[in-house]
Amino acid sequence: MNTTSIKVSKLSAVIALVLGASACSQSETDSSPATVDKTAEAKQFITNAEAQMAELSLEINRSEWIYSNFITEDTAALSASVAEKYTAKSVELATLAAQYAGLELSDEEKRKLNILRSSIVLPSPLDPVKNAELANISAELNGLYGKGKYCFKDGRCLSQPELSAIMADSKDPDELLEVWQGWREIAKPMRPLFEREVELANEGAIDLGYADLSELWRSNYDMKPDEFSTELDRLWGQVKPLYDSLHCYVRGELNEQYGEDIAPASGPIPAHLLGNMWAQSWGNIYEQVAPQDADPGYNVTELLAQHNYDEVKMVEQAESFFTSLGFEPLPDTFWKRSLFVQPEDRDVVCHASAWDLDNLDDIRIKMCIQKTAEDFTVIHHELGHNFYQRAYKNQPFIFKNSANDGFHEAIGDTVALSITPNYLKQIGLLDEVPDASKDIGLLLKQALDKVAFLPFGLMIDQWRWKVFSGEITPEQYNQAWWELREKYQGVKAPMARTEADFDPGAKYHVPGNVPYTRYFLAHILQFQFHKSLCEIAGDNGPVHRCSIYGNKEAGAKLNTMLEMGQSKPWPEALAAVTGTKEMDAKAVLDYFAPLQAWLDEQNNSANRQCGW
């Protein structure tokens, strides 16, 4: 969604609309009976702002749903128009909310004001000319990414999803290098636009009372911005030993396959060899690095076919997971209005997503379901969002969200962690649970996605925050990017890069201005939630084998947290399930403990020198 400008000339009208009260004239003194009580004014502002945003949300939800399901020039124009109106109002209300900071208000009112003020990702400056410039830059950056293609010498011009498919499947290092380099060409024109966007958005953040955009982004986590940064470092420190073991093993396996010239046995791993355009998750190279005899003896895709699961039955089974925990079944409208199968007569956005159209009960999913193991997991994940949305439906509008932006993704992933062989047997898809000797393969496959992602999930915003604060200057954009990637991930560019390149722009979330720390948090929280829910369910076995399916006590605890929405600081929501107010990555280590022991054994026996 593009950030839209706020016109200074309209501020007085907006204030009157939002506050429902007239401002004092210049001749009025503090003792005048007509003086506006700022506290009462703030309370009225919150009430009216919440009502306006709730009403606008219905309009934007419907317009985006229609556009995603009926992609035409007309629906695109309508969606953009509503998005522009919604964003403009958000910016106006954020600017107005800033003037009430520091007043004596209730904790709930202060929380609502802070959410209104800090939820703008790309704040506009008050200067109307700069506002328009920022909106145009944001749209242009999105367009450069969305239209980006790389053309091969044979005339094929491929989009990012098509190029990513090559990165996932090819084992030819020359082809991988060409695709890796080719996609990054699309980002070069973004550099001057991004630099100017940072300048303008920083000015907008200052108008809202923040030092810069970094401080604004980090102020959304119920703690001081610098304390939040320290918290992230602490969590990363907990999981780094596990990542180091995985990195060492994967690097060694790639070295054996490709040789020293392509995949050195020491130092950072060349980024094009890890099965993903950004080397953010490594699951696509599982077959290359899997241990012998890792096959668990079953294939969920084949099991779904054997048991005649169609798209709807897959969704019904995922719903039964939640009803087994004590949640109410999905409403009839979910089944009538969701999109499960790609239509043959029109273009739709097939990317899986969960929707809450009326902030009450009109919840839906939209995905072009394939009858595969992957989509069976994705459906469970998406319904996690839907049940979260319905759980907090009775909260005031501003609190109809997850406790922090990492929670929503974490809930869906927490549920997906319970799709274990035990669960597959309970629902009749699997006859026998494989013995523990097969766990290493299953854990390695998960680790290549979830553990490998952790440093990438962290470093994206580490780079951006330093850019926003000025610690990284435009002359250092690319150099600093690769320094951070090597520091956190232990990966390197497979070829020389210079400041003529703008490699951060090759990742959608940078030109798209989507904060990324939420994904790091989700990858920590999901394991913490899973472990706590397994303990509540009384499962004393290995946590990676636990499924909470059918346990209503665990479901009740989970629902208590979901119902809170964003009404309380996230530590309180966290404590509702885990009993502690502190995020703790130890649950990640516990989950993957058998794998780490195995990885260390493999690395030691091969005499690998770990680290980079």
Coordinates of C-alpha atoms in Angstrom, one line a residue:
M1 CA 0.0 0.0 0.0
N2 CA 1.4 3.4 -1.0
T3 CA 1.8 6.1 1.7
T4 CA -0.3 9.1 0.8
S5 CA 0.4 12.7 1.6
I6 CA -1.3 14.8 4.3
K7 CA -2.1 18.3 3.1
V8 CA -1.3 21.1 5.6
S9 CA -4.2 23.1 4.3
K10 CA -6.6 20.4 5.4
L11 CA -5.3 20.0 8.9
S12 CA -7.8 22.3 10.5
A13 CA -10.7 20.6 8.9
V14 CA -9.3 17.2 9.9
I15 CA -8.9 18.4 13.5
A16 CA -12.5 19.5 13.6
L17 CA -13.7 16.3 12.1
V18 CA -11.7 14.1 14.4
L19 CA -12.0 16.0 17.6
G20 CA -15.6 17.1 17.2
A21 CA -14.6 20.4 18.9
S22 CA -13.4 23.8 17.8
A23 CA -9.8 25.0 18.4
C24 CA -9.2 28.0 20.6
S25 CA -8.7 31.4 18.9
Q26 CA -5.4 33.2 19.3
S27 CA -7.1 35.8 21.6
E28 CA -8.2 33.2 24.1
T29 CA -6.1 32.9 27.3
D30 CA -5.4 29.8 29.4
S31 CA -8.0 31.0 31.9
S32 CA -10.8 31.5 29.4
P33 CA -13.9 29.3 29.8
A34 CA -13.5 28.5 26.1
T35 CA -10.1 26.9 26.6
V36 CA -10.1 23.3 25.3
D37 CA -9.4 20.7 28.0
K38 CA -6.6 18.8 26.3
T39 CA -7.3 15.7 28.2
A40 CA -10.9 15.6 27.2
E41 CA -9.9 16.6 23.7
A42 CA -7.6 13.6 23.6
K43 CA -10.3 11.2 24.8
Q44 CA -12.7 12.5 22.1
F45 CA -10.0 12.3 19.5
I46 CA -9.4 8.6 20.3
T47 CA -13.1 7.8 20.2
N48 CA -13.6 9.5 16.8
A49 CA -10.3 8.2 15.3
E50 CA -11.1 4.7 16.2
A51 CA -14.6 4.9 14.7
Q52 CA -13.2 6.4 11.5
M53 CA -10.5 3.8 11.1
A54 CA -13.0 1.0 11.8
E55 CA -15.3 2.2 9.1
L56 CA -12.5 2.7 6.5
S57 CA -11.1 -0.8 7.3
L58 CA -14.3 -2.4 6.0
E59 CA -14.0 -0.5 2.7
I60 CA -10.3 -1.3 2.2
N61 CA -10.8 -5.0 3.2
R62 CA -13.5 -5.5 0.6
S63 CA -11.7 -3.6 -2.1
E64 CA -8.5 -5.6 -1.6
W65 CA -10.5 -8.9 -1.5
I66 CA -12.2 -8.1 -4.8
Y67 CA -8.9 -7.0 -6.4
S68 CA -7.1 -10.2 -5.3
N69 CA -9.9 -12.4 -6.6
F70 CA -10.8 -10.5 -9.8
I71 CA -7.6 -8.9 -11.1
T72 CA -8.5 -6.3 -13.7
E73 CA -7.4 -2.7 -14.4
D74 CA -10.7 -1.5 -12.9
T75 CA -10.4 -3.5 -9.6
A76 CA -6.8 -2.4 -9.4
A77 CA -7.8 1.3 -9.7
L78 CA -10.5 0.9 -7.1
S79 CA -8.2 -0.9 -4.7
A80 CA -5.5 1.8 -5.1
S81 CA -8.1 4.6 -4.6
V82 CA -9.4 3.1 -1.3
A83 CA -5.8 2.4 -0.1
E84 CA -4.8 6.0 -0.8
K85 CA -7.8 7.2 1.3
Y86 CA -7.0 4.8 4.1
T87 CA -3.3 5.6 4.2
A88 CA -4.0 9.4 4.1
K89 CA -6.3 9.1 7.1
S90 CA -3.8 6.9 9.0
V91 CA -1.1 9.6 8.4
E92 CA -3.4 12.4 9.5
L93 CA -4.4 10.6 12.7
A94 CA -0.8 9.7 13.5
T95 CA 0.2 13.3 13.2
L96 CA -2.7 14.4 15.4
A97 CA -2.1 11.7 18.0
A98 CA 1.5 12.9 18.5
Q99 CA 0.2 16.2 20.0
Y100 CA -1.3 14.3 23.0
A101 CA 1.8 12.5 24.1
G102 CA 2.5 13.1 27.8
L103 CA -1.1 13.8 28.9
E104 CA -2.6 12.2 32.0
L105 CA -4.6 9.4 30.4
S106 CA -5.5 5.9 31.3
D107 CA -3.1 3.1 30.3
E108 CA -5.6 2.0 27.6
E109 CA -5.9 5.5 26.2
K110 CA -2.2 5.9 26.1
R111 CA -1.8 2.6 24.4
K112 CA -4.3 3.5 21.7
L113 CA -2.6 6.9 21.1
N114 CA 0.8 5.2 20.8
I115 CA -0.6 2.6 18.3
L116 CA -2.1 5.4 16.2
R117 CA 1.1 7.3 16.3
S118 CA 3.6 4.6 15.7
S119 CA 1.8 2.2 13.3
I120 CA 2.8 4.3 10.2
V121 CA 5.6 2.4 8.4
L122 CA 6.4 5.2 6.0
P123 CA 5.4 8.6 7.5
S124 CA 4.9 11.5 5.2
P125 CA 6.4 14.9 5.9
L126 CA 3.9 17.8 6.4
D127 CA 5.2 19.6 3.3
P128 CA 2.7 18.8 0.6
V129 CA 5.3 18.8 -2.2
K130 CA 7.5 16.4 -0.3
N131 CA 4.4 14.3 0.5
A132 CA 3.7 13.9 -3.2
E133 CA 7.3 13.1 -3.9
L134 CA 7.4 10.3 -1.2
A135 CA 4.2 8.8 -2.6
N136 CA 5.6 8.7 -6.1
I137 CA 8.9 7.2 -5.0
S138 CA 7.2 4.5 -3.0
A139 CA 5.0 3.6 -6.0
E140 CA 8.0 3.6 -8.3
L141 CA 10.1 1.3 -6.1
N142 CA 7.2 -1.1 -5.9
G143 CA 6.9 -1.0 -9.7
L144 CA 10.6 -1.6 -10.3
Y145 CA 10.4 -4.7 -8.2
G146 CA 7.1 -6.0 -9.4
K147 CA 8.0 -5.6 -13.1
G148 CA 11.5 -6.8 -12.7
K149 CA 12.7 -9.5 -15.1
Y150 CA 16.0 -11.0 -16.1
C151 CA 16.5 -11.9 -19.8
F152 CA 18.8 -14.8 -20.8
K153 CA 20.8 -14.8 -24.0
D154 CA 18.3 -17.2 -25.5
G155 CA 15.6 -14.5 -25.3
R156 CA 13.8 -15.9 -22.2
C157 CA 12.8 -13.1 -19.8
L158 CA 11.8 -14.5 -16.4
S159 CA 10.1 -12.9 -13.4
Q160 CA 11.3 -13.3 -9.8
P161 CA 9.1 -16.4 -9.1
E162 CA 10.4 -18.1 -12.2
L163 CA 14.0 -17.3 -11.4
S164 CA 13.5 -18.5 -7.8
A165 CA 12.3 -21.8 -9.2
I166 CA 15.6 -22.2 -11.0
M167 CA 17.5 -21.3 -7.8
A168 CA 15.5 -24.0 -6.0
D169 CA 16.0 -26.8 -8.5
S170 CA 19.3 -26.2 -10.4
K171 CA 22.5 -27.8 -9.2
D172 CA 24.6 -26.1 -12.0
P173 CA 26.7 -23.4 -10.2
D174 CA 27.1 -21.4 -13.4
E175 CA 23.4 -21.3 -14.0
L176 CA 22.8 -20.4 -10.3
L177 CA 25.4 -17.6 -10.5
E178 CA 23.8 -16.1 -13.7
V179 CA 20.3 -16.1 -12.1
W180 CA 21.6 -14.7 -8.8
Q181 CA 23.4 -11.9 -10.6
G182 CA 20.7 -11.3 -13.2
W183 CA 17.9 -10.7 -10.6
R184 CA 20.1 -8.1 -8.8
E185 CA 20.3 -6.0 -11.9
I186 CA 16.7 -4.9 -11.4
A187 CA 17.7 -3.3 -8.1
K188 CA 20.3 -0.9 -9.4
P189 CA 17.9 1.9 -10.4
M190 CA 16.3 1.7 -6.9
R191 CA 19.4 3.2 -5.1
P192 CA 18.8 7.0 -5.6
L193 CA 15.1 6.5 -5.1
F194 CA 15.6 4.6 -1.8
E195 CA 18.1 7.2 -0.6
R196 CA 15.6 10.0 -1.2
E197 CA 12.8 8.0 0.4
V198 CA 14.8 7.5 3.6
E199 CA 15.4 11.3 3.7
L200 CA 11.7 12.1 3.3
A201 CA 10.4 9.3 5.7
N202 CA 12.9 10.4 8.4
E203 CA 11.5 13.9 8.1
G204 CA 8.0 12.4 8.5
A205 CA 9.1 10.5 11.6
I206 CA 10.5 13.7 13.1
D207 CA 7.2 15.4 12.6
L208 CA 5.6 12.6 14.6
G209 CA 8.1 13.2 17.5
Y210 CA 10.7 10.5 16.8
A211 CA 14.4 11.0 16.2
D212 CA 14.3 9.1 13.0
L213 CA 12.4 6.3 11.2
S214 CA 14.5 3.7 13.1
E215 CA 13.2 4.9 16.4
L216 CA 9.7 4.9 15.1
W217 CA 9.9 1.3 13.9
R218 CA 11.5 0.1 17.1
S219 CA 8.9 1.8 19.3
N220 CA 6.2 -0.7 18.5
Y221 CA 7.3 -3.3 21.0
D222 CA 6.3 -2.1 24.4
M223 CA 9.8 -1.2 25.4
K224 CA 12.3 1.6 24.7
P225 CA 13.7 1.3 21.2
D226 CA 17.3 0.7 22.3
E227 CA 16.1 -1.9 24.8
F228 CA 14.3 -3.7 22.0
S229 CA 17.5 -3.8 20.0
T230 CA 19.4 -5.3 23.0
E231 CA 16.6 -7.9 23.3
L232 CA 17.1 -9.0 19.7
D233 CA 20.8 -9.4 20.3
R234 CA 20.2 -11.5 23.4
L235 CA 17.8 -13.8 21.5
W236 CA 20.2 -14.2 18.6
G237 CA 23.0 -15.0 21.0
Q238 CA 20.9 -17.9 22.4
V239 CA 20.4 -19.6 19.0
K240 CA 23.7 -18.8 17.3
P241 CA 25.4 -22.0 18.5
L242 CA 22.7 -24.1 16.8
Y243 CA 23.0 -22.0 13.6
D244 CA 26.8 -22.3 13.7
S245 CA 26.5 -26.1 13.8
L246 CA 24.0 -26.2 10.9
H247 CA 26.1 -23.7 8.9
C248 CA 29.3 -25.8 9.4
Y249 CA 27.5 -29.0 8.3
V250 CA 25.9 -27.5 5.2
R251 CA 29.1 -25.8 4.2
G252 CA 31.0 -29.1 4.5
E253 CA 28.4 -31.0 2.4
L254 CA 28.4 -28.4 -0.3
N255 CA 32.2 -28.5 -0.4
E256 CA 32.2 -32.2 -1.0
Q257 CA 29.7 -31.8 -3.9
Y258 CA 31.0 -28.7 -5.6
G259 CA 34.7 -28.6 -4.7
E260 CA 36.9 -26.0 -3.1
D261 CA 36.8 -23.6 -6.1
I262 CA 33.0 -23.2 -5.9
A263 CA 32.2 -24.0 -2.3
P264 CA 35.2 -23.5 0.0
A265 CA 35.5 -25.6 3.1
S266 CA 36.1 -22.5 5.3
G267 CA 34.7 -19.0 5.5
P268 CA 31.3 -17.8 4.4
I269 CA 29.1 -19.9 2.1
P270 CA 28.6 -18.4 -1.4
A271 CA 25.0 -17.2 -1.4
H272 CA 23.9 -18.7 -4.7
L273 CA 24.4 -22.3 -3.6
L274 CA 21.7 -22.5 -0.9
G275 CA 18.6 -23.1 -2.9
N276 CA 17.0 -19.7 -2.4
M277 CA 17.3 -16.3 -4.2
W278 CA 18.3 -14.6 -1.0
A279 CA 19.9 -17.6 0.9
Q280 CA 17.2 -16.9 3.5
S281 CA 16.1 -20.5 3.9
W282 CA 17.8 -23.6 2.7
G283 CA 15.1 -26.3 2.5
N284 CA 15.5 -26.6 -1.2
I285 CA 18.9 -28.2 -0.8
Y286 CA 17.7 -30.8 1.6
E287 CA 18.3 -33.7 -0.8
Q288 CA 21.9 -32.5 -1.3
V289 CA 22.7 -32.5 2.4
A290 CA 20.3 -35.1 3.9
P291 CA 21.8 -38.0 5.9
Q292 CA 21.6 -41.5 4.6
D293 CA 18.4 -43.4 5.6
A294 CA 16.7 -40.2 6.4
D295 CA 13.5 -41.1 4.6
P296 CA 10.7 -41.5 7.3
G297 CA 8.9 -44.0 5.2
Y298 CA 5.9 -42.0 4.2
N299 CA 5.0 -39.1 1.9
V300 CA 2.1 -36.8 3.1
T301 CA 1.3 -35.8 -0.5
E302 CA 0.8 -39.5 -1.4
L303 CA -1.2 -40.1 1.8
L304 CA -3.6 -37.3 1.0
A305 CA -4.2 -38.8 -2.4
Q306 CA -4.7 -42.3 -1.0
H307 CA -7.3 -41.0 1.5
N308 CA -9.1 -39.0 -1.2
Y309 CA -8.4 -35.6 0.3
D310 CA -9.6 -32.8 -2.0
E311 CA -9.0 -29.1 -1.4
V312 CA -12.1 -28.7 0.8
K313 CA -11.4 -31.8 2.8
M314 CA -7.8 -30.5 3.5
V315 CA -9.3 -27.3 5.0
E316 CA -11.9 -29.3 6.9
Q317 CA -9.2 -31.4 8.5
A318 CA -7.2 -28.2 9.5
E319 CA -10.4 -26.8 11.0
S320 CA -10.8 -30.0 13.0
F321 CA -7.4 -29.3 14.6
F322 CA -8.8 -26.1 16.1
T323 CA -12.1 -27.5 17.1
S324 CA -10.3 -30.4 18.9
L325 CA -8.7 -27.7 21.1
G326 CA -12.1 -26.3 22.0
F327 CA -12.5 -23.5 19.4
E328 CA -15.9 -22.9 17.8
P329 CA -16.2 -24.2 14.2
L330 CA -15.7 -21.7 11.4
P331 CA -18.8 -19.8 10.3
D332 CA -20.8 -20.9 7.3
T333 CA -19.7 -17.7 5.5
F334 CA -16.1 -18.9 5.7
W335 CA -17.0 -21.9 3.5
K336 CA -19.1 -19.9 1.1
R337 CA -16.7 -16.9 0.6
S338 CA -13.2 -18.3 0.8
L339 CA -11.2 -19.2 -2.3
F340 CA -9.7 -22.7 -2.2
V341 CA -9.2 -23.6 -5.9
Q342 CA -7.7 -21.4 -8.6
P343 CA -10.5 -20.4 -11.0
E344 CA -10.2 -21.2 -14.7
D345 CA -12.0 -18.1 -15.9
R346 CA -10.0 -15.2 -14.3
D347 CA -6.7 -14.1 -12.8
V348 CA -6.4 -14.2 -9.0
V349 CA -3.6 -13.6 -6.5
C350 CA -2.7 -17.2 -5.5
H351 CA -0.4 -16.4 -2.6
A352 CA -1.9 -17.9 0.5
S353 CA -3.5 -15.4 2.9
A354 CA -6.0 -15.1 5.8
W355 CA -8.6 -12.4 5.8
D356 CA -10.9 -10.7 8.3
L357 CA -13.2 -8.6 6.3
D358 CA -15.6 -7.1 8.9
N359 CA -13.5 -7.3 12.1
L360 CA -16.0 -9.8 13.5
D361 CA -16.9 -13.1 11.9
D362 CA -16.4 -12.7 8.2
I363 CA -13.1 -14.6 8.2
R364 CA -11.8 -16.3 5.0
I365 CA -8.7 -17.8 3.4
K366 CA -7.6 -17.2 -0.1
M367 CA -5.2 -19.7 -1.7
C368 CA -5.0 -21.9 -4.8
I369 CA -4.6 -25.1 -2.9
Q370 CA -2.4 -27.8 -4.3
K371 CA -3.0 -31.3 -2.8
T372 CA 0.5 -31.5 -1.4
A373 CA 2.1 -31.9 2.0
E374 CA 3.3 -28.3 1.8
D375 CA -0.1 -26.8 1.3
F376 CA -1.6 -29.1 4.0
T377 CA 0.8 -27.3 6.4
V378 CA 0.1 -23.9 4.9
I379 CA -3.7 -24.4 5.5
H380 CA -3.1 -25.1 9.2
H381 CA -0.9 -22.0 9.3
E382 CA -3.5 -19.7 7.6
L383 CA -6.3 -20.9 9.8
G384 CA -4.1 -20.0 12.8
H385 CA -4.5 -16.4 11.6
N386 CA -8.3 -16.7 11.2
F387 CA -8.8 -18.2 14.7
Y388 CA -6.6 -15.4 16.1
Q389 CA -8.7 -12.8 14.2
R390 CA -12.0 -14.2 15.5
A391 CA -10.6 -14.5 19.1
Y392 CA -10.0 -10.8 19.4
K393 CA -13.1 -9.6 17.6
N394 CA -14.6 -8.2 20.8
Q395 CA -11.7 -5.9 21.4
P396 CA -11.9 -2.2 20.5
F397 CA -10.9 -1.7 16.9
I398 CA -7.4 -0.4 17.6
F399 CA -6.7 -3.5 19.6
K400 CA -7.9 -5.9 16.9
N401 CA -4.4 -7.1 16.1
S402 CA -1.8 -9.5 17.5
A403 CA 0.2 -8.6 20.7
N404 CA 3.1 -7.5 18.5
D405 CA 3.7 -8.1 14.8
G406 CA 5.6 -11.3 15.5
F407 CA 2.7 -13.0 17.3
H408 CA 0.3 -13.4 14.3
E409 CA 2.9 -15.3 12.2
A410 CA 4.0 -17.2 15.3
I411 CA 0.5 -18.6 16.0
G412 CA 0.1 -20.1 12.6
D413 CA 3.6 -21.6 12.8
T414 CA 2.9 -22.9 16.3
V415 CA 0.0 -24.9 15.0
A416 CA 2.0 -26.1 12.1
L417 CA 4.6 -27.5 14.5
S418 CA 1.9 -30.0 15.7
I419 CA 1.7 -31.6 12.2
T420 CA 3.8 -34.4 13.5
P421 CA 3.7 -38.1 12.6
N422 CA 1.7 -38.6 15.8
Y423 CA -0.9 -36.1 14.5
L424 CA -1.0 -37.8 11.1
K425 CA -1.7 -41.1 12.8
Q426 CA -4.4 -39.6 15.0
I427 CA -6.3 -38.3 12.0
G428 CA -6.0 -41.6 10.1
L429 CA -3.5 -40.5 7.4
L430 CA -0.6 -42.6 8.8
D431 CA -0.8 -46.2 10.1
E432 CA 2.4 -46.3 12.1
V433 CA 4.7 -43.5 13.5
P434 CA 8.3 -43.9 12.4
D435 CA 10.8 -44.8 15.1
A436 CA 13.1 -42.1 16.5
S437 CA 15.9 -43.0 14.1
K438 CA 14.0 -41.1 11.4
D439 CA 13.8 -37.9 13.5
I440 CA 17.1 -36.5 12.3
G441 CA 16.0 -36.3 8.7
L442 CA 12.7 -34.6 9.7
L443 CA 14.5 -32.2 12.1
L444 CA 17.2 -31.3 9.5
K445 CA 14.5 -30.5 6.9
Q446 CA 12.8 -28.2 9.4
A447 CA 16.1 -26.6 10.5
L448 CA 17.1 -25.8 6.9
D449 CA 14.0 -23.6 6.8
K450 CA 13.5 -22.4 10.3
V451 CA 17.0 -22.2 11.9
A452 CA 18.7 -21.1 8.7
F453 CA 16.2 -18.2 8.4
L454 CA 17.0 -16.7 11.9
P455 CA 20.0 -14.5 11.1
F456 CA 18.5 -13.4 7.8
G457 CA 15.3 -12.4 9.6
L458 CA 17.4 -10.3 12.0
M459 CA 19.8 -8.6 9.6
I460 CA 17.4 -7.0 7.2
D461 CA 16.2 -4.5 9.7
Q462 CA 19.6 -4.3 11.4
W463 CA 20.7 -2.8 8.0
R464 CA 17.7 -0.6 7.6
W465 CA 17.7 0.8 11.1
K466 CA 21.4 1.8 10.6
V467 CA 20.5 3.4 7.3
F468 CA 17.6 5.3 8.9
S469 CA 19.7 6.6 11.7
G470 CA 22.5 7.6 9.4
E471 CA 25.0 5.1 10.8
I472 CA 25.2 3.6 7.3
T473 CA 25.5 6.4 4.7
P474 CA 24.4 6.0 1.1
E475 CA 28.0 5.6 0.0
Q476 CA 28.1 2.4 2.1
Y477 CA 24.8 0.8 1.3
N478 CA 26.0 -2.3 -0.4
Q479 CA 29.2 -2.7 1.5
A480 CA 27.4 -2.6 4.8
W481 CA 24.7 -5.0 3.5
W482 CA 27.3 -7.7 2.8
E483 CA 29.2 -7.0 6.0
L484 CA 26.0 -7.7 8.0
R485 CA 25.2 -10.7 5.9
E486 CA 28.6 -12.2 6.6
K487 CA 28.4 -11.2 10.3
Y488 CA 25.0 -12.8 10.9
Q489 CA 24.6 -15.5 8.3
G490 CA 28.1 -16.4 7.3
V491 CA 27.2 -16.0 3.6
K492 CA 29.0 -14.0 1.0
A493 CA 28.3 -12.6 -2.5
P494 CA 29.5 -15.2 -5.0
M495 CA 31.1 -12.4 -7.1
A496 CA 32.5 -8.9 -6.6
R497 CA 29.9 -6.3 -5.6
T498 CA 30.3 -2.5 -5.6
E499 CA 28.4 0.6 -4.7
A500 CA 27.1 0.6 -8.3
D501 CA 24.9 -2.3 -7.1
F502 CA 22.0 -2.1 -4.6
D503 CA 21.6 -5.7 -3.5
P504 CA 19.2 -4.9 -0.6
G505 CA 16.6 -3.8 -3.3
A506 CA 16.5 -7.4 -4.7
K507 CA 14.6 -8.4 -1.6
Y508 CA 10.9 -7.3 -1.8
H509 CA 10.6 -6.1 1.7
V510 CA 13.2 -3.3 1.2
P511 CA 11.6 -1.5 -1.8
G512 CA 8.2 -2.5 -0.4
N513 CA 8.9 -1.0 3.0
V514 CA 7.7 -4.0 4.9
P515 CA 9.3 -4.3 8.4
Y516 CA 11.1 -7.6 8.8
T517 CA 11.9 -8.1 12.4
R518 CA 8.4 -9.6 12.9
Y519 CA 9.6 -12.8 11.1
F520 CA 12.6 -13.2 13.3
L521 CA 10.4 -12.9 16.4
A522 CA 7.9 -15.3 14.9
H523 CA 10.6 -17.9 14.4
I524 CA 11.5 -17.6 18.1
L525 CA 8.0 -17.3 19.6
Q526 CA 6.5 -20.3 17.7
F527 CA 8.9 -22.7 19.5
Q528 CA 8.3 -21.0 22.9
F529 CA 4.5 -21.3 22.4
H530 CA 4.8 -24.9 21.2
K531 CA 6.9 -26.1 24.1
S532 CA 4.6 -24.4 26.7
L533 CA 1.4 -25.8 25.1
C534 CA 3.0 -29.3 25.0
E535 CA 3.7 -29.0 28.7
I536 CA 0.2 -27.8 29.4
A537 CA -1.1 -30.8 27.4
G538 CA 1.0 -33.1 29.6
D539 CA 3.2 -34.4 26.8
N540 CA 6.5 -35.3 28.5
G541 CA 8.2 -36.8 25.4
P542 CA 10.6 -35.0 23.0
V543 CA 9.1 -31.7 22.1
H544 CA 9.7 -32.1 18.4
R545 CA 7.4 -35.2 18.5
C546 CA 4.6 -33.4 20.4
S547 CA 1.2 -32.5 18.9
I548 CA -1.4 -30.6 21.0
Y549 CA -4.2 -32.0 18.8
G550 CA -7.2 -32.8 20.9
N551 CA -6.1 -31.1 24.1
K552 CA -8.7 -28.6 25.3
E553 CA -6.6 -27.4 28.2
A554 CA -3.9 -26.3 25.8
G555 CA -6.6 -24.8 23.6
A556 CA -8.0 -22.8 26.5
K557 CA -4.6 -21.3 27.4
L558 CA -4.0 -20.4 23.8
N559 CA -7.4 -18.8 23.4
T560 CA -6.8 -16.6 26.5
M561 CA -3.9 -15.1 24.8
L562 CA -5.6 -14.7 21.4
E563 CA -8.6 -12.9 22.9
M564 CA -6.3 -10.2 24.3
G565 CA -5.4 -9.0 20.9
Q566 CA -3.2 -5.9 21.2
S567 CA -4.9 -4.6 24.3
K568 CA -2.0 -5.4 26.6
P569 CA 1.8 -5.2 26.3
W570 CA 3.1 -8.3 24.5
P571 CA 4.9 -9.6 27.7
E572 CA 1.5 -10.0 29.3
A573 CA 0.1 -11.9 26.3
L574 CA 3.2 -14.1 26.2
A575 CA 2.8 -14.9 29.9
A576 CA -0.8 -16.0 29.3
V577 CA 0.6 -19.1 27.5
T578 CA 4.1 -19.5 28.7
G579 CA 4.0 -18.2 32.3
T580 CA 6.9 -15.8 31.6
K581 CA 7.0 -12.3 30.3
E582 CA 10.3 -12.8 28.6
M583 CA 10.9 -14.2 25.1
D584 CA 13.2 -17.2 25.3
A585 CA 15.0 -18.9 22.4
K586 CA 15.9 -21.9 24.6
A587 CA 12.8 -23.6 23.3
V588 CA 14.4 -23.6 19.8
L589 CA 17.4 -25.3 21.2
D590 CA 15.3 -27.9 23.1
Y591 CA 13.3 -28.7 19.9
F592 CA 16.4 -29.2 17.8
A593 CA 18.6 -30.7 20.5
P594 CA 18.8 -34.2 18.9
L595 CA 19.7 -32.6 15.6
Q596 CA 22.4 -30.3 17.1
A597 CA 24.1 -33.3 18.8
W598 CA 24.0 -35.1 15.4
L599 CA 25.4 -32.1 13.6
D600 CA 28.2 -31.7 16.0
E601 CA 29.0 -35.4 15.7
Q602 CA 29.1 -35.1 11.9
N603 CA 31.3 -32.0 12.0
N604 CA 33.7 -33.5 14.5
S605 CA 34.1 -36.8 12.7
A606 CA 34.8 -34.9 9.4
N607 CA 37.2 -32.7 11.2
R608 CA 35.5 -29.5 10.0
Q609 CA 36.6 -26.2 11.2
C610 CA 33.4 -24.4 12.1
G611 CA 32.8 -20.6 12.1
W612 CA 33.7 -18.1 9.4

